[in-house]
GROMACS .gro file of N, CA, C and O in nm:
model
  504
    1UNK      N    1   4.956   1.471  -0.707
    1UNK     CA    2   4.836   1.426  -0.774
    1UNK      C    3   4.750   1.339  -0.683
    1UNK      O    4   4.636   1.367  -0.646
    2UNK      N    5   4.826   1.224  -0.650
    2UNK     CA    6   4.731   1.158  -0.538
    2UNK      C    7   4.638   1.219  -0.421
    2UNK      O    8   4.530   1.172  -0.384
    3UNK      N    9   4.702   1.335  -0.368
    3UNK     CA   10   4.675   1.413  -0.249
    3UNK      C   11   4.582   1.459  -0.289
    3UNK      O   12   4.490   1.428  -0.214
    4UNK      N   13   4.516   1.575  -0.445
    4UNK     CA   14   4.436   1.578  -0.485
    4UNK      C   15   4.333   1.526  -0.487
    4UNK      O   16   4.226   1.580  -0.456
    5UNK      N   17   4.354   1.375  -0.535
    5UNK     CA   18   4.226   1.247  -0.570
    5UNK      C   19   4.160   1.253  -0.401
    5UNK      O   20   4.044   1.283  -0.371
    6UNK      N   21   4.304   1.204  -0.282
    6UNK     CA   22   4.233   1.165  -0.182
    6UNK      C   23   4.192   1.307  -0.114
    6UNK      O   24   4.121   1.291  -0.015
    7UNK      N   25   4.221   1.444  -0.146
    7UNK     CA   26   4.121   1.558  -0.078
    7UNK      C   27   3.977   1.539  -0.138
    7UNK      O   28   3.868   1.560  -0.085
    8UNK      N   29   4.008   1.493  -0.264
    8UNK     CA   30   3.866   1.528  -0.353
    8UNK      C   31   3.756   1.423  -0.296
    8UNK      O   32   3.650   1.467  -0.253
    9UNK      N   33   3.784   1.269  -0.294
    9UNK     CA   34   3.721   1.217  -0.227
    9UNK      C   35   3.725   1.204  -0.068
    9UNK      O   36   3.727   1.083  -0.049
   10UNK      N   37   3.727   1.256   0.031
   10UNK     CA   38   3.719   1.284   0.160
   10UNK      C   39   3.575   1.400   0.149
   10UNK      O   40   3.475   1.393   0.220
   11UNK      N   41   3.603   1.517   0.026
   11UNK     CA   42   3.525   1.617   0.039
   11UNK      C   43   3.368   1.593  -0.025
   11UNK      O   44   3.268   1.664  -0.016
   12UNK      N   45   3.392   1.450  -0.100
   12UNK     CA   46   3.271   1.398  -0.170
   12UNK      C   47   3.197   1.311  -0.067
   12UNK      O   48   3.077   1.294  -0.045
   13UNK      N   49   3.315   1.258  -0.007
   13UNK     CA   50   3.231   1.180   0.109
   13UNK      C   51   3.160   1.219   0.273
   13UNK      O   52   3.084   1.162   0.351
   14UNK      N   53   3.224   1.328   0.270
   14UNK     CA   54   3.205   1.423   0.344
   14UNK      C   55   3.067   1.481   0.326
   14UNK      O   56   2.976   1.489   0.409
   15UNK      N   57   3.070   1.515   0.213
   15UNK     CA   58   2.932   1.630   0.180
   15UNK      C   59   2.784   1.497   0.113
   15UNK      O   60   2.667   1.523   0.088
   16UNK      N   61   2.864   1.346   0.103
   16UNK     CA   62   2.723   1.279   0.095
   16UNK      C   63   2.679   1.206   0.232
   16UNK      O   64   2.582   1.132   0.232
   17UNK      N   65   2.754   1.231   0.352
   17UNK     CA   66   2.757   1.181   0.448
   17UNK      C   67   2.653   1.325   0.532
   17UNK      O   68   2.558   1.291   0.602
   18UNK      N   69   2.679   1.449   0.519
   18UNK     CA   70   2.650   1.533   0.545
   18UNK      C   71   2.466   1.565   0.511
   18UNK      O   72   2.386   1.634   0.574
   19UNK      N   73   2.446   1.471   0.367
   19UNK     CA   74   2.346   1.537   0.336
   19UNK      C   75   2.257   1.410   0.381
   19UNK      O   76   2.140   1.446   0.366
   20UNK      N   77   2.259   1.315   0.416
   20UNK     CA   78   2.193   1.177   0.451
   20UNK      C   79   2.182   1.201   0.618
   20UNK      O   80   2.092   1.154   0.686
   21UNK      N   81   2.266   1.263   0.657
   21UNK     CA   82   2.286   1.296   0.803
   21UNK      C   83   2.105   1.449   0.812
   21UNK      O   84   2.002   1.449   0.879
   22UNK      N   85   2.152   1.528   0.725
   22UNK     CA   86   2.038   1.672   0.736
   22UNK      C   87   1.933   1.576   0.669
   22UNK      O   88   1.826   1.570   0.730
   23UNK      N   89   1.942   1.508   0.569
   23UNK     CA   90   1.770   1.409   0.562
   23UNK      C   91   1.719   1.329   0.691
   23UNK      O   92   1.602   1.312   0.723
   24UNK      N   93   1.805   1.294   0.742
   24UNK     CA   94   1.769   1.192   0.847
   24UNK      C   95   1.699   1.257   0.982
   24UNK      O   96   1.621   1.216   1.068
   25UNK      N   97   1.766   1.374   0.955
   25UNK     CA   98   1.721   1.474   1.107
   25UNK      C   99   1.592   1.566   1.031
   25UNK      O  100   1.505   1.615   1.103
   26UNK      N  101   1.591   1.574   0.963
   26UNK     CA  102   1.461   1.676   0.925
   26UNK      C  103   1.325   1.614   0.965
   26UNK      O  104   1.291   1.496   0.959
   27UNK      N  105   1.248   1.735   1.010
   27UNK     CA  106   1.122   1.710   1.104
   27UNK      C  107   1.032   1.637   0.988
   27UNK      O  108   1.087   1.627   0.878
   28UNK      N  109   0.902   1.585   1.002
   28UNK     CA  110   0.819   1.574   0.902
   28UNK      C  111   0.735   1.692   0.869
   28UNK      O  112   0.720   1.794   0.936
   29UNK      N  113   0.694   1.668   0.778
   29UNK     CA  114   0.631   1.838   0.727
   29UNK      C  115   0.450   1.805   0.717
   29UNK      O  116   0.367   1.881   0.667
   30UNK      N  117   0.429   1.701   0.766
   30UNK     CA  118   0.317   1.675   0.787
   30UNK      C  119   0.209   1.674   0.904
   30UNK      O  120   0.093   1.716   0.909
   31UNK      N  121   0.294   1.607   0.997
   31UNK     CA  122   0.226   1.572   1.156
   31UNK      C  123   0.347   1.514   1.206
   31UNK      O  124   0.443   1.481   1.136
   32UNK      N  125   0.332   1.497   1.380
   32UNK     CA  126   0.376   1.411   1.441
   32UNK      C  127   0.245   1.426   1.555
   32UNK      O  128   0.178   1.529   1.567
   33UNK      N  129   0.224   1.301   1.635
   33UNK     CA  130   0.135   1.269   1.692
   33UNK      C  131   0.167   1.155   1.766
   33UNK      O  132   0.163   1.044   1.713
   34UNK      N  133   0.213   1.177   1.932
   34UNK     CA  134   0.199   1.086   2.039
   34UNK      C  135   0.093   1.005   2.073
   34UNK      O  136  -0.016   1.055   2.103
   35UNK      N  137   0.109   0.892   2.072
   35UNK     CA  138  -0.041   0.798   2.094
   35UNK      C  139   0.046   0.684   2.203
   35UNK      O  140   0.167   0.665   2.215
   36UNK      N  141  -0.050   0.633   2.261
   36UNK     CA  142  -0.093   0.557   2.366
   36UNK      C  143   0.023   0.625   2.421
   36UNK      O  144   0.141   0.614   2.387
   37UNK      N  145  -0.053   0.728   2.549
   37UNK     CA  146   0.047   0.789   2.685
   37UNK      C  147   0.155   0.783   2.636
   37UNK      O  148   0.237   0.706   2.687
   38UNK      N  149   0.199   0.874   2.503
   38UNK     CA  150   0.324   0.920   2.465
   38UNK      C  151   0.433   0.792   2.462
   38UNK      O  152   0.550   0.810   2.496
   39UNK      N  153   0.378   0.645   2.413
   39UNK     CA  154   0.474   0.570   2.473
   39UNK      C  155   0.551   0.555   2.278
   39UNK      O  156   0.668   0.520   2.262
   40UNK      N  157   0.422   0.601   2.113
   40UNK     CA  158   0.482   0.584   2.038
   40UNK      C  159   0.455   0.715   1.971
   40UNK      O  160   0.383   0.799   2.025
   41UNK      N  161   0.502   0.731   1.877
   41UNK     CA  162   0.516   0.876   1.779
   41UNK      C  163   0.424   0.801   1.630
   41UNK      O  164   0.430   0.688   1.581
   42UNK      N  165   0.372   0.876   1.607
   42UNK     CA  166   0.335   0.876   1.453
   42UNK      C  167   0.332   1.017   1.363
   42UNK      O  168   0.273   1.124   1.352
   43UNK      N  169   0.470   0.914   1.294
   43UNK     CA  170   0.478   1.100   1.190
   43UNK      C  171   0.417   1.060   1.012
   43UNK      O  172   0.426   0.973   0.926
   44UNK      N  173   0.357   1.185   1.040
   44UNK     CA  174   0.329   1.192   0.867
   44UNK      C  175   0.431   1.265   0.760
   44UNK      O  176   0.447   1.385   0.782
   45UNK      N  177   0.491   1.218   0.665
   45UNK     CA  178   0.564   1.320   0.604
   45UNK      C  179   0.503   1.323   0.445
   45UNK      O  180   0.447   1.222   0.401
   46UNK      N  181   0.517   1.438   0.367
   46UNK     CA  182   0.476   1.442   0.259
   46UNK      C  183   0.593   1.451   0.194
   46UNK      O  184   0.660   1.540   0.246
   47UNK      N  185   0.662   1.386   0.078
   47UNK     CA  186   0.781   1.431   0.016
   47UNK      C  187   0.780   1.449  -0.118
   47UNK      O  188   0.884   1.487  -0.173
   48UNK      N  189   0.686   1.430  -0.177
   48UNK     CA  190   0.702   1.465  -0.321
   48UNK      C  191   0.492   1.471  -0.380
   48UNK      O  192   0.393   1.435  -0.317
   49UNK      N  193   0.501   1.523  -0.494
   49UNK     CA  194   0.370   1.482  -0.599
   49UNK      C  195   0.387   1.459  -0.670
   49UNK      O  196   0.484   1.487  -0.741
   50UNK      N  197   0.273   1.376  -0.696
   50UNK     CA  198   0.268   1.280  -0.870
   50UNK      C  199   0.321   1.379  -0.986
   50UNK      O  200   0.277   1.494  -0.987
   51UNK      N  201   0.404   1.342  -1.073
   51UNK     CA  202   0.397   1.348  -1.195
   51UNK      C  203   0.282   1.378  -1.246
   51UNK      O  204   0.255   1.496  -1.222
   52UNK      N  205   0.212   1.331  -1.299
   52UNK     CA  206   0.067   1.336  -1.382
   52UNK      C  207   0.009   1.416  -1.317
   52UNK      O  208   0.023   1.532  -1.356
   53UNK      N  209  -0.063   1.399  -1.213
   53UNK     CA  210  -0.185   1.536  -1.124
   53UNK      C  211  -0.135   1.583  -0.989
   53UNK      O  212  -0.098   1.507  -0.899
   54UNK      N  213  -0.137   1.714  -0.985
   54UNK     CA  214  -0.038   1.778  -0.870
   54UNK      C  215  -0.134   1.752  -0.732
   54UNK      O  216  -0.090   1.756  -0.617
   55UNK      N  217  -0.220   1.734  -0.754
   55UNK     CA  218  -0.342   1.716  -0.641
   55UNK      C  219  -0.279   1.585  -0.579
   55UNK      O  220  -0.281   1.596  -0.456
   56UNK      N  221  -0.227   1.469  -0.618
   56UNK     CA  222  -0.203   1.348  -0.585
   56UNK      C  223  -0.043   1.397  -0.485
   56UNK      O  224   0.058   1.450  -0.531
   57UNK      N  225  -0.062   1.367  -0.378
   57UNK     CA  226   0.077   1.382  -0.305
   57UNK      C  227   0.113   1.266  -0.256
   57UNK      O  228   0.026   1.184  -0.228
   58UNK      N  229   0.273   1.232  -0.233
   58UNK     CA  230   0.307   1.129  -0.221
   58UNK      C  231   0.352   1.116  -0.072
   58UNK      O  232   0.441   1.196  -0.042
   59UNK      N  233   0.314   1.038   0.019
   59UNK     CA  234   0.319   1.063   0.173
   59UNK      C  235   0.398   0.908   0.240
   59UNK      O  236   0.387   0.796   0.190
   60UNK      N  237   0.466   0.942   0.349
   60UNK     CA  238   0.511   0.817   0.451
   60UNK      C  239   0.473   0.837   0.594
   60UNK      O  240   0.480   0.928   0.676
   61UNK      N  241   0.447   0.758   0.591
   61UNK     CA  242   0.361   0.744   0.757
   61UNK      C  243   0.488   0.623   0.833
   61UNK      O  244   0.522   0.511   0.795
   62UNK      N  245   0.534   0.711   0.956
   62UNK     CA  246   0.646   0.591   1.046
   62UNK      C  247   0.584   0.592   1.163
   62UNK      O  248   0.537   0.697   1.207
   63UNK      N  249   0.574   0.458   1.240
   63UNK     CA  250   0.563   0.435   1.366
   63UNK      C  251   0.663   0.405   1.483
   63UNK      O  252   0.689   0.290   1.519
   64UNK      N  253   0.713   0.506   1.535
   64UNK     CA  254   0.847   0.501   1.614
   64UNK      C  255   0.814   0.457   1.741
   64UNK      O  256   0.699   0.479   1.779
   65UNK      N  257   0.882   0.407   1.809
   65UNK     CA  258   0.915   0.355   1.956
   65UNK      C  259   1.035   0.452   1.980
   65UNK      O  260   1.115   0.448   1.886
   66UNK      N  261   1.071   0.541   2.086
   66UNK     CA  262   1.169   0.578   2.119
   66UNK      C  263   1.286   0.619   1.962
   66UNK      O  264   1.409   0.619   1.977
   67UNK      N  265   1.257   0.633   1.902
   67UNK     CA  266   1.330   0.709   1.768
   67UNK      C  267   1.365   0.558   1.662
   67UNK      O  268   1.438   0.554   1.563
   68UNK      N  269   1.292   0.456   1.718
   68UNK     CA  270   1.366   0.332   1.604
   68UNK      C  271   1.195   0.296   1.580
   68UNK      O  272   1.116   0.254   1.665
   69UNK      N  273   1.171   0.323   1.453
   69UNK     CA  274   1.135   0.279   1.347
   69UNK      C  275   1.020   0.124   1.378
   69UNK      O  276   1.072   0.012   1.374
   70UNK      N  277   0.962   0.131   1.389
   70UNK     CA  278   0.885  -0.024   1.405
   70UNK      C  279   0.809  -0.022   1.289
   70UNK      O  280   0.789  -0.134   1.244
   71UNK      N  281   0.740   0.107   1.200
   71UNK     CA  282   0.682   0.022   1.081
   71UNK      C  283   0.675   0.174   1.019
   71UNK      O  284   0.664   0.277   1.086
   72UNK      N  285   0.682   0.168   0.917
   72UNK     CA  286   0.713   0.227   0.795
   72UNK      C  287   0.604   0.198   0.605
   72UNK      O  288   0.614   0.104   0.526
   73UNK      N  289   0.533   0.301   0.599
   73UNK     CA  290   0.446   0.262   0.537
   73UNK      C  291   0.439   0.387   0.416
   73UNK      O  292   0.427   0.498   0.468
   74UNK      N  293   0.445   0.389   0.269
   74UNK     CA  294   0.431   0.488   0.182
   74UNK      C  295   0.267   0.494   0.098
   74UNK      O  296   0.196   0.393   0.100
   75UNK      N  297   0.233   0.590   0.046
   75UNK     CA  298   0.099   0.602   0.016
   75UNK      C  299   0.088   0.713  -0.063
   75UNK      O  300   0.186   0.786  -0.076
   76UNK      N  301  -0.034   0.740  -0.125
   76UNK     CA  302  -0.064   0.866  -0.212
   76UNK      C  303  -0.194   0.929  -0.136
   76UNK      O  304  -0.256   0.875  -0.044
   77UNK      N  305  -0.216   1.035  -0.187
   77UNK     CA  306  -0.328   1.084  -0.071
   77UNK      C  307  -0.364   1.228  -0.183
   77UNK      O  308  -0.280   1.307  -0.228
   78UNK      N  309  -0.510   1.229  -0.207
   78UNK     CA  310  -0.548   1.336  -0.334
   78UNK      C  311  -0.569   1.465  -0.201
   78UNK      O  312  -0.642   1.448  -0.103
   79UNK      N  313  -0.475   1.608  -0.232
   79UNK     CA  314  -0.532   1.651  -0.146
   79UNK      C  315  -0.510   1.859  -0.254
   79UNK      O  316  -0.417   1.938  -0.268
   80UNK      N  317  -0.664   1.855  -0.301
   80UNK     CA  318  -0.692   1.941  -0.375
   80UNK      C  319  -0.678   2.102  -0.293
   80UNK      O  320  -0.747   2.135  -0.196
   81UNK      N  321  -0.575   2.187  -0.359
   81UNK     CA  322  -0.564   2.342  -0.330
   81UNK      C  323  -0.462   2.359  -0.201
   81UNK      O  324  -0.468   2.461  -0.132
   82UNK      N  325  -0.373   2.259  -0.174
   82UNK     CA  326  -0.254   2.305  -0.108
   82UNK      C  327  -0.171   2.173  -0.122
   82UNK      O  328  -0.207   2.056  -0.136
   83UNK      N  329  -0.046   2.234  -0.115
   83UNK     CA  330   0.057   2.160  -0.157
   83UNK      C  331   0.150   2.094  -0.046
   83UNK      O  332   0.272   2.091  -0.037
   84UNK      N  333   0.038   2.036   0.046
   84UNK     CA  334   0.064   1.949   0.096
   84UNK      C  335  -0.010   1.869   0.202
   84UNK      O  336   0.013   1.922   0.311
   85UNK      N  337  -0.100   1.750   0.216
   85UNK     CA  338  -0.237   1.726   0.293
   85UNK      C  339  -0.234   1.800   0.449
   85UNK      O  340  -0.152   1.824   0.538
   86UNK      N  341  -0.389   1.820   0.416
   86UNK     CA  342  -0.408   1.889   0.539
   86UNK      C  343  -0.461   1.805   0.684
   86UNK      O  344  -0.478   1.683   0.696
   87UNK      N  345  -0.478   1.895   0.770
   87UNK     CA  346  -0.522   1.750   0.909
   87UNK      C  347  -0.625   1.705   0.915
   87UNK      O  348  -0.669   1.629   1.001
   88UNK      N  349  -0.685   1.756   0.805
   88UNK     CA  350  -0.845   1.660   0.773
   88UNK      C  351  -0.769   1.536   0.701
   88UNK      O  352  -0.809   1.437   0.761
   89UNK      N  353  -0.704   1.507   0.630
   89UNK     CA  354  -0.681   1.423   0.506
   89UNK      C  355  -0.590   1.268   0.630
   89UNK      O  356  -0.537   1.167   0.585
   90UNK      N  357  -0.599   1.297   0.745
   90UNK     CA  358  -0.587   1.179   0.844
   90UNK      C  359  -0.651   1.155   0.969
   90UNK      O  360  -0.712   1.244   1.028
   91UNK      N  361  -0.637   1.013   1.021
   91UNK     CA  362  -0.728   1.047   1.195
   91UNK      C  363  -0.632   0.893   1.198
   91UNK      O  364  -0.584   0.815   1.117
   92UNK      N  365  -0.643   0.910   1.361
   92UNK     CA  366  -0.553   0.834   1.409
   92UNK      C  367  -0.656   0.802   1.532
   92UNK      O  368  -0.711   0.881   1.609
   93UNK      N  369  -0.665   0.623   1.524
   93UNK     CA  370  -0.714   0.573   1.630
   93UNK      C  371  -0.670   0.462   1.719
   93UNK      O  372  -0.625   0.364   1.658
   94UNK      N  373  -0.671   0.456   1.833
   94UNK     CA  374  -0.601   0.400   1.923
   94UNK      C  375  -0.660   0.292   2.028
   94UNK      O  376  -0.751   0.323   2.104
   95UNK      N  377  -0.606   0.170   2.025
   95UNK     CA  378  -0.662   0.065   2.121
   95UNK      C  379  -0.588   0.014   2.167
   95UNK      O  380  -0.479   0.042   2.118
   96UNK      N  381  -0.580  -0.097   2.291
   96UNK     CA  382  -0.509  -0.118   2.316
   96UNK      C  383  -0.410  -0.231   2.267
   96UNK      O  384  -0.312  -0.268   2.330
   97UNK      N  385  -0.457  -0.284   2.132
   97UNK     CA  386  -0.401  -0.358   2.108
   97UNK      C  387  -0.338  -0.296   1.931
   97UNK      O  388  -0.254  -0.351   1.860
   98UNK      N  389  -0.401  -0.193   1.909
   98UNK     CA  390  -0.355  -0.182   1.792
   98UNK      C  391  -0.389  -0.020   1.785
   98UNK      O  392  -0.484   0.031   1.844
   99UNK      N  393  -0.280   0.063   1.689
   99UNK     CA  394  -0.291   0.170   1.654
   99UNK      C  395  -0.346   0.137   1.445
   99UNK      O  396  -0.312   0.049   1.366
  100UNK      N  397  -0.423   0.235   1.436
  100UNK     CA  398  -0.520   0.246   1.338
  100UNK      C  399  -0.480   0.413   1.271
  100UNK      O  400  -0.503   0.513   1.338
  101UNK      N  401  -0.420   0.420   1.138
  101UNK     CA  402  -0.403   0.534   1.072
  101UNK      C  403  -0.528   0.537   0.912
  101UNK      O  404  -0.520   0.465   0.813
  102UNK      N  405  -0.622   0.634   0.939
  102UNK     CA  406  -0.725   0.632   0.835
  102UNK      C  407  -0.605   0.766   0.731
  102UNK      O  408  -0.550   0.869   0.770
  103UNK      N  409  -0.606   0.715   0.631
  103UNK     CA  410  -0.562   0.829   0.491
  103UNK      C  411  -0.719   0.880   0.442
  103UNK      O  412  -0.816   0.811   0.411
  104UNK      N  413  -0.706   0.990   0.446
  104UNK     CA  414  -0.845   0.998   0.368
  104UNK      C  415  -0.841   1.100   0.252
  104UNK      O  416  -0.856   1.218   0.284
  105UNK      N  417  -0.820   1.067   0.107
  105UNK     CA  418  -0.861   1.162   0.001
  105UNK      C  419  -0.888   1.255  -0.024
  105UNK      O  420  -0.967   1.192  -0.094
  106UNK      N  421  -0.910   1.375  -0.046
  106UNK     CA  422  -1.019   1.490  -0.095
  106UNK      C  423  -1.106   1.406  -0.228
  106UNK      O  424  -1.071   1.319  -0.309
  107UNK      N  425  -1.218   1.472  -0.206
  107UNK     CA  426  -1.329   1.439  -0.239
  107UNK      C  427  -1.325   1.548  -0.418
  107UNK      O  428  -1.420   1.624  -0.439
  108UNK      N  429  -1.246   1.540  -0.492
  108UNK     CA  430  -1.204   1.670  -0.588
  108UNK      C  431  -1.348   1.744  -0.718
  108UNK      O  432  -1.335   1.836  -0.800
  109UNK      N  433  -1.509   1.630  -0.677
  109UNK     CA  434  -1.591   1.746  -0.699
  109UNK      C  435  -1.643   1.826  -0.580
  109UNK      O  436  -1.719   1.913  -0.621
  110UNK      N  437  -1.629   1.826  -0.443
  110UNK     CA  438  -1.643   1.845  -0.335
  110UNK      C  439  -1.595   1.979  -0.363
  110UNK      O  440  -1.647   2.089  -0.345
  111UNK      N  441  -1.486   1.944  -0.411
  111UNK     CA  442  -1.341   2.041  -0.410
  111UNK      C  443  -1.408   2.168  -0.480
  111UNK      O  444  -1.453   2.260  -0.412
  112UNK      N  445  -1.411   2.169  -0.611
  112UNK     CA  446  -1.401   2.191  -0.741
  112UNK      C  447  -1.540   2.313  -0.673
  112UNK      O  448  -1.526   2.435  -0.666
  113UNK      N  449  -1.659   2.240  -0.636
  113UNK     CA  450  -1.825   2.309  -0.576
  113UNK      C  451  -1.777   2.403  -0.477
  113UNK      O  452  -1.792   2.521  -0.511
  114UNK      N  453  -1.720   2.381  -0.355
  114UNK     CA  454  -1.675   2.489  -0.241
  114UNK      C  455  -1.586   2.595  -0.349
  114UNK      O  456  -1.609   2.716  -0.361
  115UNK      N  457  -1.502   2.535  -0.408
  115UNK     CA  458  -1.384   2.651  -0.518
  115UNK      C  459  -1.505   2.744  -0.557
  115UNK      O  460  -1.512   2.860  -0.518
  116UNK      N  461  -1.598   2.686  -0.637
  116UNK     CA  462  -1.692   2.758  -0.734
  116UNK      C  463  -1.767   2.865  -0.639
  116UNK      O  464  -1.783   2.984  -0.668
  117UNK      N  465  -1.810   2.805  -0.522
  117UNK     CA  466  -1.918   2.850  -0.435
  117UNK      C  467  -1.835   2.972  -0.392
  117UNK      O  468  -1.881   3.085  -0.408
  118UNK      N  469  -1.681   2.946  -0.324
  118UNK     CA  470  -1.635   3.032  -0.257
  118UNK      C  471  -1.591   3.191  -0.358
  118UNK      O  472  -1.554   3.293  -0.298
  119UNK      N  473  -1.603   3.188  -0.497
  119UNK     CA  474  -1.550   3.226  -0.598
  119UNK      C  475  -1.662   3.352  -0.623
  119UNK      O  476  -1.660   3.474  -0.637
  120UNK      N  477  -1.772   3.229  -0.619
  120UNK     CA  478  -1.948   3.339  -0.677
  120UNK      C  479  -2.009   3.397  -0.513
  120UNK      O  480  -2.107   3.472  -0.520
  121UNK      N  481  -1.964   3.370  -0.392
  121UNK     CA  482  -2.012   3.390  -0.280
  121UNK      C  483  -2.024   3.595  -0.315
  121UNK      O  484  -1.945   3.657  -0.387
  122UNK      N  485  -2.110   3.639  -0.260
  122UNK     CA  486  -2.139   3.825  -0.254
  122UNK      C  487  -2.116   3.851  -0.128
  122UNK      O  488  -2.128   3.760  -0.046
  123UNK      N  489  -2.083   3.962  -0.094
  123UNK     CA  490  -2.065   4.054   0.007
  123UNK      C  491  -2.166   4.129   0.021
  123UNK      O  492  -2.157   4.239  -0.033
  124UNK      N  493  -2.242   4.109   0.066
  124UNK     CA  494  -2.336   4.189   0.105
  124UNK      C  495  -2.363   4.287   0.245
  124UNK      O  496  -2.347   4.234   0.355
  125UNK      N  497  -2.400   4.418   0.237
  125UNK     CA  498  -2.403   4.495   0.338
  125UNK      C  499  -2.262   4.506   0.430
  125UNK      O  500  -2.236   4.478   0.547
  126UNK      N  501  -2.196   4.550   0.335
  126UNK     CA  502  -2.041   4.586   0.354
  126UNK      C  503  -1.993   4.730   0.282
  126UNK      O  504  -1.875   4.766   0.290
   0.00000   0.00000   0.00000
């Protein structure tokens, strides 16, 4: 019976050790972006959307030195007709004393007018 308990937990600890290990290594699904002469990384990751409006995505922005972490920042970001912001929806600026990450919104009557426009647009002489 014991041998049981301790296979069962080895194989529990095993497989939550396993899955914190494949989160930890997974790329971001957003950006990564070398700034000042490749000396830091800035990754964007998107990992989830709001509850309430699917347009609202939920994003983390990390600033790495050599793979350790120096700042770590979470945010929402409205980004209308794909399911997950696009490389308009950031800009990244650089000085020498400070790196600068703009989030920028979709604009969702912006949105809504190009949808409409692109919808009623004709083909003509085709």
């Amino acid at each position: 019976m014991s041998k049981k308990i301790l296979l069962s937990c080895a194989v529990l600890i095993g497989g939550i050790t396993f899955f914190f290990i494949a989160l930890k290594l997974r790329k971001p699904n957003w950006f990564i972006e070398r700034v000042k002469n490749g000396k830091y990384t800035v990754e964007g990751d998107c990992y989830g959307v709001n509850l309430h409006d699917e347009s609202i995505k939920e994003v983390s922005i990390k600033i790495k030195d050599n793979n350790k972490e120096l700042i770590v920042f979470e945010s929402s970001i409205s980004s209308y007709g794909s399911n997950k912001p696009r490389e308009d929806n950031y800009s990244i600026k650089c000085t020498d004393e400070y790196i600068v990450i703009y989030l920028k919104s979709d604009d969702e009557k912006k949105y809504m007018e190009d949808k409409e426009n692109y919808k009623n647009r004709k083909f003509e002489g085709l």
